[in-house]
mmCIF file of C-alpha atoms in Angstrom:
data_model
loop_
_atom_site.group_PDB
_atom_site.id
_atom_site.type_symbol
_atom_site.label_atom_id
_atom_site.label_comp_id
_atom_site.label_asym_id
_atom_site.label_seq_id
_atom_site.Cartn_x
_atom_site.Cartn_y
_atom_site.Cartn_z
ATOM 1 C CA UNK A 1 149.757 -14.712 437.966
ATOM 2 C CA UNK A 2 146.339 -12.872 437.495
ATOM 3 C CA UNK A 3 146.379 -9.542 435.583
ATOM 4 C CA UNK A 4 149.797 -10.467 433.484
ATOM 5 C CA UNK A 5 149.660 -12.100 430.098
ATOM 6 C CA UNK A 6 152.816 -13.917 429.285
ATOM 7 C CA UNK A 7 154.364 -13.381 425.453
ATOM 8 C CA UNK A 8 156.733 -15.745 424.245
ATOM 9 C CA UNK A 9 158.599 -15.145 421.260
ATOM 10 C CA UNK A 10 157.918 -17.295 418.103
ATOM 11 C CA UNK A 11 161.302 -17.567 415.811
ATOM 12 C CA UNK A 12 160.677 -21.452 414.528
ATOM 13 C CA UNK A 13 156.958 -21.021 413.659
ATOM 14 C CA UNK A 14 158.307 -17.099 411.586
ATOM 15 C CA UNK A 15 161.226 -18.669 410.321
ATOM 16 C CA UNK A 16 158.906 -21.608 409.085
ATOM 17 C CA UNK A 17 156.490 -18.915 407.521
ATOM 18 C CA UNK A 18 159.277 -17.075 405.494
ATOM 19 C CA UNK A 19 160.662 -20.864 404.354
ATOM 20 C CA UNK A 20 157.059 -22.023 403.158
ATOM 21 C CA UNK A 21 156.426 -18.627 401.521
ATOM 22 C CA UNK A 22 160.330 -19.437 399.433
ATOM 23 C CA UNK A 23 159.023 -22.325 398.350
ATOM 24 C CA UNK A 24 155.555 -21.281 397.211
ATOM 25 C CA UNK A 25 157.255 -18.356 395.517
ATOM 26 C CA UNK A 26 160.220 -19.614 393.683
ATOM 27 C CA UNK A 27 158.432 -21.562 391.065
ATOM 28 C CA UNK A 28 156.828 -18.420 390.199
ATOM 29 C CA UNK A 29 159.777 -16.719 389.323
ATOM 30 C CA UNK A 30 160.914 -19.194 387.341
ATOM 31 C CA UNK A 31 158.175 -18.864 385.618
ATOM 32 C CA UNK A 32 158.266 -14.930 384.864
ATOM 33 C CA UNK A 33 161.558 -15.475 383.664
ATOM 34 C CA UNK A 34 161.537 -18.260 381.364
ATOM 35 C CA UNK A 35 162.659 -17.099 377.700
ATOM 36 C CA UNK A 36 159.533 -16.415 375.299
ATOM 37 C CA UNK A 37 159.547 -18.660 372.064
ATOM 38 C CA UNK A 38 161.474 -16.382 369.448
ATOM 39 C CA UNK A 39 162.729 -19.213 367.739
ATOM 40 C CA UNK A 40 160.828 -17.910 364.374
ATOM 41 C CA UNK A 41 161.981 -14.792 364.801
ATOM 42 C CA UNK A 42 165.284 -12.499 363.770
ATOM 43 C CA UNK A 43 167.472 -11.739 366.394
ATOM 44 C CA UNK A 44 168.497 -8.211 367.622
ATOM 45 C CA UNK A 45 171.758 -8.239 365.724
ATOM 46 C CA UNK A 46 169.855 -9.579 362.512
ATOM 47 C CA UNK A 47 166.923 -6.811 362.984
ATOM 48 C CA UNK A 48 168.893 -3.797 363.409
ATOM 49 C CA UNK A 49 170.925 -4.835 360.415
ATOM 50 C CA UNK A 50 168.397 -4.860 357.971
ATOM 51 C CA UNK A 51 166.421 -1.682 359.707
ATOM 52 C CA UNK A 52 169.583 0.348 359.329
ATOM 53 C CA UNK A 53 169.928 -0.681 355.569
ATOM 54 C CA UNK A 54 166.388 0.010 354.703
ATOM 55 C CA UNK A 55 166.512 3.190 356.720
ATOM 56 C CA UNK A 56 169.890 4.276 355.144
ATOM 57 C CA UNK A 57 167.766 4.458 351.552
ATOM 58 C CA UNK A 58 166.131 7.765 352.860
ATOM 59 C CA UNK A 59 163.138 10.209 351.874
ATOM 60 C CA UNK A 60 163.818 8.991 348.300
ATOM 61 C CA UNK A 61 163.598 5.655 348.814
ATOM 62 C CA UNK A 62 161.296 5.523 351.542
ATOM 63 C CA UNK A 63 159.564 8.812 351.599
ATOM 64 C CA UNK A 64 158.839 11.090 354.626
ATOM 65 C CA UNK A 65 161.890 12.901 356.323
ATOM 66 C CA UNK A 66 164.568 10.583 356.062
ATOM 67 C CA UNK A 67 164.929 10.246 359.857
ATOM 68 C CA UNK A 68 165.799 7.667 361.704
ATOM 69 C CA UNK A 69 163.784 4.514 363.266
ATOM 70 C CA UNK A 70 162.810 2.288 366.230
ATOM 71 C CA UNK A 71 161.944 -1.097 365.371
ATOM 72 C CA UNK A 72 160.033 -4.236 367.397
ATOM 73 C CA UNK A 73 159.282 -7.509 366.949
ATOM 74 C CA UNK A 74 156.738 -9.633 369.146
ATOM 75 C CA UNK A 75 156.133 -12.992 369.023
ATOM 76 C CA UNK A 76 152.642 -14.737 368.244
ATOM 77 C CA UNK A 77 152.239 -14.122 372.161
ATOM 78 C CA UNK A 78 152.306 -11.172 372.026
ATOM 79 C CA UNK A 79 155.905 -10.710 374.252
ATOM 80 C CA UNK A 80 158.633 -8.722 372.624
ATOM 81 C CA UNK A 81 161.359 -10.637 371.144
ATOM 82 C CA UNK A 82 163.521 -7.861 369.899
ATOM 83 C CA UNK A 83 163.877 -4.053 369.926
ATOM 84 C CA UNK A 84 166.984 -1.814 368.158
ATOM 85 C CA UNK A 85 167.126 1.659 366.605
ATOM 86 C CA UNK A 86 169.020 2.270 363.295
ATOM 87 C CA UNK A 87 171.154 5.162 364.917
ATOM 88 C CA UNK A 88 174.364 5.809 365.639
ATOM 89 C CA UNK A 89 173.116 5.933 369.749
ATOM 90 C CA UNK A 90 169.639 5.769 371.498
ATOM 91 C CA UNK A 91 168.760 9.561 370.935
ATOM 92 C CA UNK A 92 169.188 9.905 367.247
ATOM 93 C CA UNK A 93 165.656 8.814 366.961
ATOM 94 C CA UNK A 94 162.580 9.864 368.005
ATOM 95 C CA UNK A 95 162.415 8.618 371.913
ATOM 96 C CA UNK A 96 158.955 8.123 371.979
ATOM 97 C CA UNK A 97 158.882 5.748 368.916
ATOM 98 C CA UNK A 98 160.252 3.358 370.858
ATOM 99 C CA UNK A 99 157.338 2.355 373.034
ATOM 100 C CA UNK A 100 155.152 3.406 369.787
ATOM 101 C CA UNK A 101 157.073 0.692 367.260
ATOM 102 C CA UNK A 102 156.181 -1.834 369.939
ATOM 103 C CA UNK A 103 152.563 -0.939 370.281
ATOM 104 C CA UNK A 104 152.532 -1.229 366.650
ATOM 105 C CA UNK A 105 153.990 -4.776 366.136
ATOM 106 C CA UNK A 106 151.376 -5.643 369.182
ATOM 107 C CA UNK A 107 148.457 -4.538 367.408
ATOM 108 C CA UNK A 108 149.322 -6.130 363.630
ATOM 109 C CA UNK A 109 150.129 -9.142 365.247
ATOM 110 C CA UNK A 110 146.795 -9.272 367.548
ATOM 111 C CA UNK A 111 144.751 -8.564 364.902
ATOM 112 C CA UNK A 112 145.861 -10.701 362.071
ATOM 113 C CA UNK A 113 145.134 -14.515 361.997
ATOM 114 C CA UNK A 114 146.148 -17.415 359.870
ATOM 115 C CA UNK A 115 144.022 -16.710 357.048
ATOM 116 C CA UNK A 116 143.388 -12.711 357.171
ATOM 117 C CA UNK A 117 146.299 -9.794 357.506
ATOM 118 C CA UNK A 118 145.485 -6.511 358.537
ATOM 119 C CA UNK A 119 148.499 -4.265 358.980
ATOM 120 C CA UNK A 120 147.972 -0.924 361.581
ATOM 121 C CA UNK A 121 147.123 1.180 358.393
ATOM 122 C CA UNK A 122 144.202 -0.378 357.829
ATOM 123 C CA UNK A 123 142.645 -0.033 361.177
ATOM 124 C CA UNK A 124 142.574 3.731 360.428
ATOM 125 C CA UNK A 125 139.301 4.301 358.892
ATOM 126 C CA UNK A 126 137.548 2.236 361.024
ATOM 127 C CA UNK A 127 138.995 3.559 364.561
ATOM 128 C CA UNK A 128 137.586 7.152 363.476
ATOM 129 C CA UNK A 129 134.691 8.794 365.254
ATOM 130 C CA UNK A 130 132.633 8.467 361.928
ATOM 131 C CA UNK A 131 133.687 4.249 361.793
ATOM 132 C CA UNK A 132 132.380 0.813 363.561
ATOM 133 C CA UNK A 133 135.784 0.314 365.752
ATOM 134 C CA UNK A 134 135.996 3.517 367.182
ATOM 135 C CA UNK A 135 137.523 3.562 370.799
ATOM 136 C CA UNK A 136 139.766 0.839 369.831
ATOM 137 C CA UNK A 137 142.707 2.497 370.872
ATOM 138 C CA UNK A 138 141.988 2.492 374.543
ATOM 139 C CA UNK A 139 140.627 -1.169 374.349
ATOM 140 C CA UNK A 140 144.270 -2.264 375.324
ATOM 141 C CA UNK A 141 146.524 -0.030 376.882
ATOM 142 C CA UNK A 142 150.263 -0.399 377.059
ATOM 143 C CA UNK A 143 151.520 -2.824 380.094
ATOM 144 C CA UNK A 144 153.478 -0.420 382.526
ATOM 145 C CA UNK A 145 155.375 -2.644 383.704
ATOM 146 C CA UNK A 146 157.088 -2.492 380.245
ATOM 147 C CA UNK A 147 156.707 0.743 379.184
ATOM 148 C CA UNK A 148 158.500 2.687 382.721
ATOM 149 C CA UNK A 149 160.836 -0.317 382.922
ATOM 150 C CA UNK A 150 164.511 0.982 382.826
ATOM 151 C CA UNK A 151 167.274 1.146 382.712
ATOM 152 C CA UNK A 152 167.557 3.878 380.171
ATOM 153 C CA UNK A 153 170.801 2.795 378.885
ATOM 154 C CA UNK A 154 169.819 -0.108 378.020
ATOM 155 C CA UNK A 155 166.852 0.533 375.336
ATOM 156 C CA UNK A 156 167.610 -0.874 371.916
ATOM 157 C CA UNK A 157 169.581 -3.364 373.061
ATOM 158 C CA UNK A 158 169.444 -7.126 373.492
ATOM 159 C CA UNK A 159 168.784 -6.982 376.898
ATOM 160 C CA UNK A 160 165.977 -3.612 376.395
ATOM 161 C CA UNK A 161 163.701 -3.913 379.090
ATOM 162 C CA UNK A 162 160.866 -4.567 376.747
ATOM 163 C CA UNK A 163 162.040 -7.836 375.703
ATOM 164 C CA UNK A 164 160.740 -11.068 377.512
ATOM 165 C CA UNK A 165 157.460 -8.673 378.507
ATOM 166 C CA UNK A 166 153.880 -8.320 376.314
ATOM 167 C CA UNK A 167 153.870 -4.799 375.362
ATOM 168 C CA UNK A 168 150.130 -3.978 374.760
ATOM 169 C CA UNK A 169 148.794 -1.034 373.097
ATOM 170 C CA UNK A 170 147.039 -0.408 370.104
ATOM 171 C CA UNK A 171 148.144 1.612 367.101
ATOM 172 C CA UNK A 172 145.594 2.585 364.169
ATOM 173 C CA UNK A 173 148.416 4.166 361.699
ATOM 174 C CA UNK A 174 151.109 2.922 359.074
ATOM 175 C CA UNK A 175 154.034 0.733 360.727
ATOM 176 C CA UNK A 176 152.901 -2.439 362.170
ATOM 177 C CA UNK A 177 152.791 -5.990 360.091
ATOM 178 C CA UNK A 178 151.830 -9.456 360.797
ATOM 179 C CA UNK A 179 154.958 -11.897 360.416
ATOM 180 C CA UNK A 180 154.331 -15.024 358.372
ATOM 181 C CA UNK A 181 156.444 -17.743 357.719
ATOM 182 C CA UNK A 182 157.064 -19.214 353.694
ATOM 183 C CA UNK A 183 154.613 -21.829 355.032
ATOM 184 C CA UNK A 184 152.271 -19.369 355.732
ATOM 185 C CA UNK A 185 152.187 -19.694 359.381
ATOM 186 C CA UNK A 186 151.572 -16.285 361.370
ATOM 187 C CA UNK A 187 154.306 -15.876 363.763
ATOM 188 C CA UNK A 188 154.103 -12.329 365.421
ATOM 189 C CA UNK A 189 154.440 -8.729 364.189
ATOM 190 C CA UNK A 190 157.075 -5.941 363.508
ATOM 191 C CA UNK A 191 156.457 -2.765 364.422
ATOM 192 C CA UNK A 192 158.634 0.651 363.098
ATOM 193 C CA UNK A 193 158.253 4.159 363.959
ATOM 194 C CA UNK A 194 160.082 7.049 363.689
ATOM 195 C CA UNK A 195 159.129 9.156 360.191
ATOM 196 C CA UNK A 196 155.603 9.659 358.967
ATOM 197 C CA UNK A 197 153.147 7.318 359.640
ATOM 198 C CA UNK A 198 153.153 6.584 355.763
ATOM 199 C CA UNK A 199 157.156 6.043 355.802
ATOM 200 C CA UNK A 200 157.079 4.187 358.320
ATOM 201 C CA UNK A 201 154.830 1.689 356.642
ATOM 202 C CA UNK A 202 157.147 1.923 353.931
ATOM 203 C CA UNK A 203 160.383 0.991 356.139
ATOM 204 C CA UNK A 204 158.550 -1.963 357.461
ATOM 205 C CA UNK A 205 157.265 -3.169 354.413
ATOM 206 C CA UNK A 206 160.626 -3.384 353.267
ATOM 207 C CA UNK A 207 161.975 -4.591 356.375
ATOM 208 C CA UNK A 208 159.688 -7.511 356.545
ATOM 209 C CA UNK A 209 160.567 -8.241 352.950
ATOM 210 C CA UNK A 210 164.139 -8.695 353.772
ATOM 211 C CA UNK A 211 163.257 -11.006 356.472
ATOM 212 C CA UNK A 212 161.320 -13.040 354.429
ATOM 213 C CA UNK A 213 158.368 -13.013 356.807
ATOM 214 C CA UNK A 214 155.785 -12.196 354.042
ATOM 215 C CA UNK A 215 153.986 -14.793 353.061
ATOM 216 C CA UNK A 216 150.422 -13.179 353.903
ATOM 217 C CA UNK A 217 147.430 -15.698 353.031
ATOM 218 C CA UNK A 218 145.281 -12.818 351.859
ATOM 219 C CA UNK A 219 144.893 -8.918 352.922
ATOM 220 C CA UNK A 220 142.123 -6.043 352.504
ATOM 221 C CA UNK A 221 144.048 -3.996 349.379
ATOM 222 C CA UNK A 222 142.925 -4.488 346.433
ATOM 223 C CA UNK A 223 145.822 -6.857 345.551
ATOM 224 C CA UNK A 224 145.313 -8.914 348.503
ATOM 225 C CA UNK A 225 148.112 -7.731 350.486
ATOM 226 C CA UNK A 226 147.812 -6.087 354.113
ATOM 227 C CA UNK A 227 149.188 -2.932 352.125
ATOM 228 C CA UNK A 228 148.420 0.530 353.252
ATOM 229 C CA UNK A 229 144.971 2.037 351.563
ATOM 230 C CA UNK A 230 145.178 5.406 350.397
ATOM 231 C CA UNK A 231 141.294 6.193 349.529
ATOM 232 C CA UNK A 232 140.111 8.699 352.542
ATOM 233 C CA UNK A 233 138.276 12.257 350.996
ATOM 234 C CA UNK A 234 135.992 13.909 352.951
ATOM 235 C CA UNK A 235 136.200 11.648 356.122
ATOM 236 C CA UNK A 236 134.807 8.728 354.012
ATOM 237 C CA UNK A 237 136.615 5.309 353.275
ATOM 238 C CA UNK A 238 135.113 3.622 350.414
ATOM 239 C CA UNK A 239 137.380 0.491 351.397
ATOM 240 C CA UNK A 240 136.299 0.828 355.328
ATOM 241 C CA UNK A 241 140.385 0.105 355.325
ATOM 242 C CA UNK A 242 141.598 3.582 354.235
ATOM 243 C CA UNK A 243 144.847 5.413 356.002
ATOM 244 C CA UNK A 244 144.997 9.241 354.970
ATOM 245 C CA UNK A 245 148.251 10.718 352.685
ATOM 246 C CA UNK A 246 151.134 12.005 354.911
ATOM 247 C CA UNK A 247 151.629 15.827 355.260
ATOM 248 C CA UNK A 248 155.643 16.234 355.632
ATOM 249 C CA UNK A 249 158.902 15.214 354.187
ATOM 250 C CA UNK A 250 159.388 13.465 350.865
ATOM 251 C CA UNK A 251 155.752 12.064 349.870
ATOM 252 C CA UNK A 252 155.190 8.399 350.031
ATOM 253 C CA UNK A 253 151.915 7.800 348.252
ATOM 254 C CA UNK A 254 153.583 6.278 344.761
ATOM 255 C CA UNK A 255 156.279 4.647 346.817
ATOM 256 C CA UNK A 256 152.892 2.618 348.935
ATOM 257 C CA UNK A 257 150.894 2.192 345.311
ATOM 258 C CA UNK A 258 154.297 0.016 344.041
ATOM 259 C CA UNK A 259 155.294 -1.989 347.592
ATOM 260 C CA UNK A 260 153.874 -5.550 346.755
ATOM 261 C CA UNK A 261 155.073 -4.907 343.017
ATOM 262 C CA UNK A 262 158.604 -4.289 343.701
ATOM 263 C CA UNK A 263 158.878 -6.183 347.134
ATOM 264 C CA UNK A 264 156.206 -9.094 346.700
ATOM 265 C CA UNK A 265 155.264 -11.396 349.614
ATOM 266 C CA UNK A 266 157.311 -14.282 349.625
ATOM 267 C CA UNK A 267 156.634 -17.325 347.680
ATOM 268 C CA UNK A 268 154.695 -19.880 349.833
ATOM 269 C CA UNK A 269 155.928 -23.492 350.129
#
């Protein structure tokens, strides 16, 4: 009749809409979920073993305040792999090391290739106001969809929230190596935080060592190695791949000068 519209309801073409959008969606999620490669890399179980036994040696052995440590390893991706804590529980460590031990094993593995090492201590000099890279820490920030994931309860465990995600970040002070294989092969970084900048590049040194993920092909320290540069006065780098002392705690500076000398890279094969 003139002056009415007629509106008839539309379940089959809806119901169709929400089916076809199912469909077009599901293979996405598959996607998101599907496990990253890790297959190079230690476990959760294996890593916080060997981070609690290199953290049990202390300011003595290590240097810095003796505290306790986050540790993360990503895969060549990029995607986390691993996170644990050497504590007794979650809060006997720094909390904000967590997110910073990832950042760091995101940043030695994204700058070190299959020929060339550079650990997150020597990006220091060079990140400064006074150097060619600075800015470089904002170039990537952290993904948030890692770093606000919960739950809390769950951080440092197998299932953290970080693992399966890429992590992002950039961190331009001790704690972060490349991880190579005995053939060589770059397979992702490890990242530790927790104690002085300078311990903490102690801790992972170590840590890496006992993985046997050490075969660097060649580094920026005078030995070759991706070690941790100790040459800053002034504001000047005569390296351009200096990291300053660290203030605090037990120092670490002869502990650093020794680290390929009494925990050399493993033998390539």
């Amino acid at each position: 009749m003139p002056g009415f519209a007629i509106h008839t309801p539309r379940p089959v073409v809806n119901a169709l809409a929400f089916s076809l959008s199912l469909l077009v969606l599901a293979p996405l999620a598959v996607v998101a979920q599907s496990a990253p490669d890790c297959s190079s890399l230690p476990n959760h179980d294996r890593l916080r073993t060997i981070l609690q036994s290199v953290v049990k040696e202390g300011a003595n052995g290590n240097g810095g305040l003796g505290t306790q440590a986050w540790a993360t390893v990503v895969n060549r991706d990029g995607i986390v792999c691993a996170v644990v804590f050497s504590g007794a529980t979650r809060g006997d460590q720094w909390p904000g090391s967590r997110i910073i031990s990832a950042s760091k094993a995101s940043t030695a593995n994204a700058l070190s290739g299959k020929d060339s090492a550079l650990s997150t201590a020597n990006l220091y000099a060079s990140a400064q106001p006074w150097n060619s890279l600075f800015s470089m820490t904002t170039s990537a920030p952290p993904n948030p969809q890692a770093a606000y994931a919960g739950p809390a309860t769950a951080f440092g465990t197998a299932s953290d929230p970080f693992v399966g995600k890429p992590i992002g970040g950039v961190i331009v002070f001790g704690g972060g190596l490349a991880l190579y294989t005995s053939q060589g092969k770059i397979v992702g970084g490890l990242g530790l935080s927790g104690n002085t900048s300078c311990a903490d590049h102690v801790e992972a040194w170590k840590v890496r060592h006992m993985l046997q993920l050490d075969a660097v092909p060649h580094g920026v320290a005078p030995d070759g190695t991706d070690n941790m540069i100790q040459d800053i006065q002034n504001n000047e780098s005569p390296s351009g791949f200096g990291h300053p002392k660290c203030k605090g705690g037990m120092p670490s500076a002869d502990i650093i000068k020794n680290l390929s000398k009494n925990f050399p890279a493993t033998p390539k094969k």
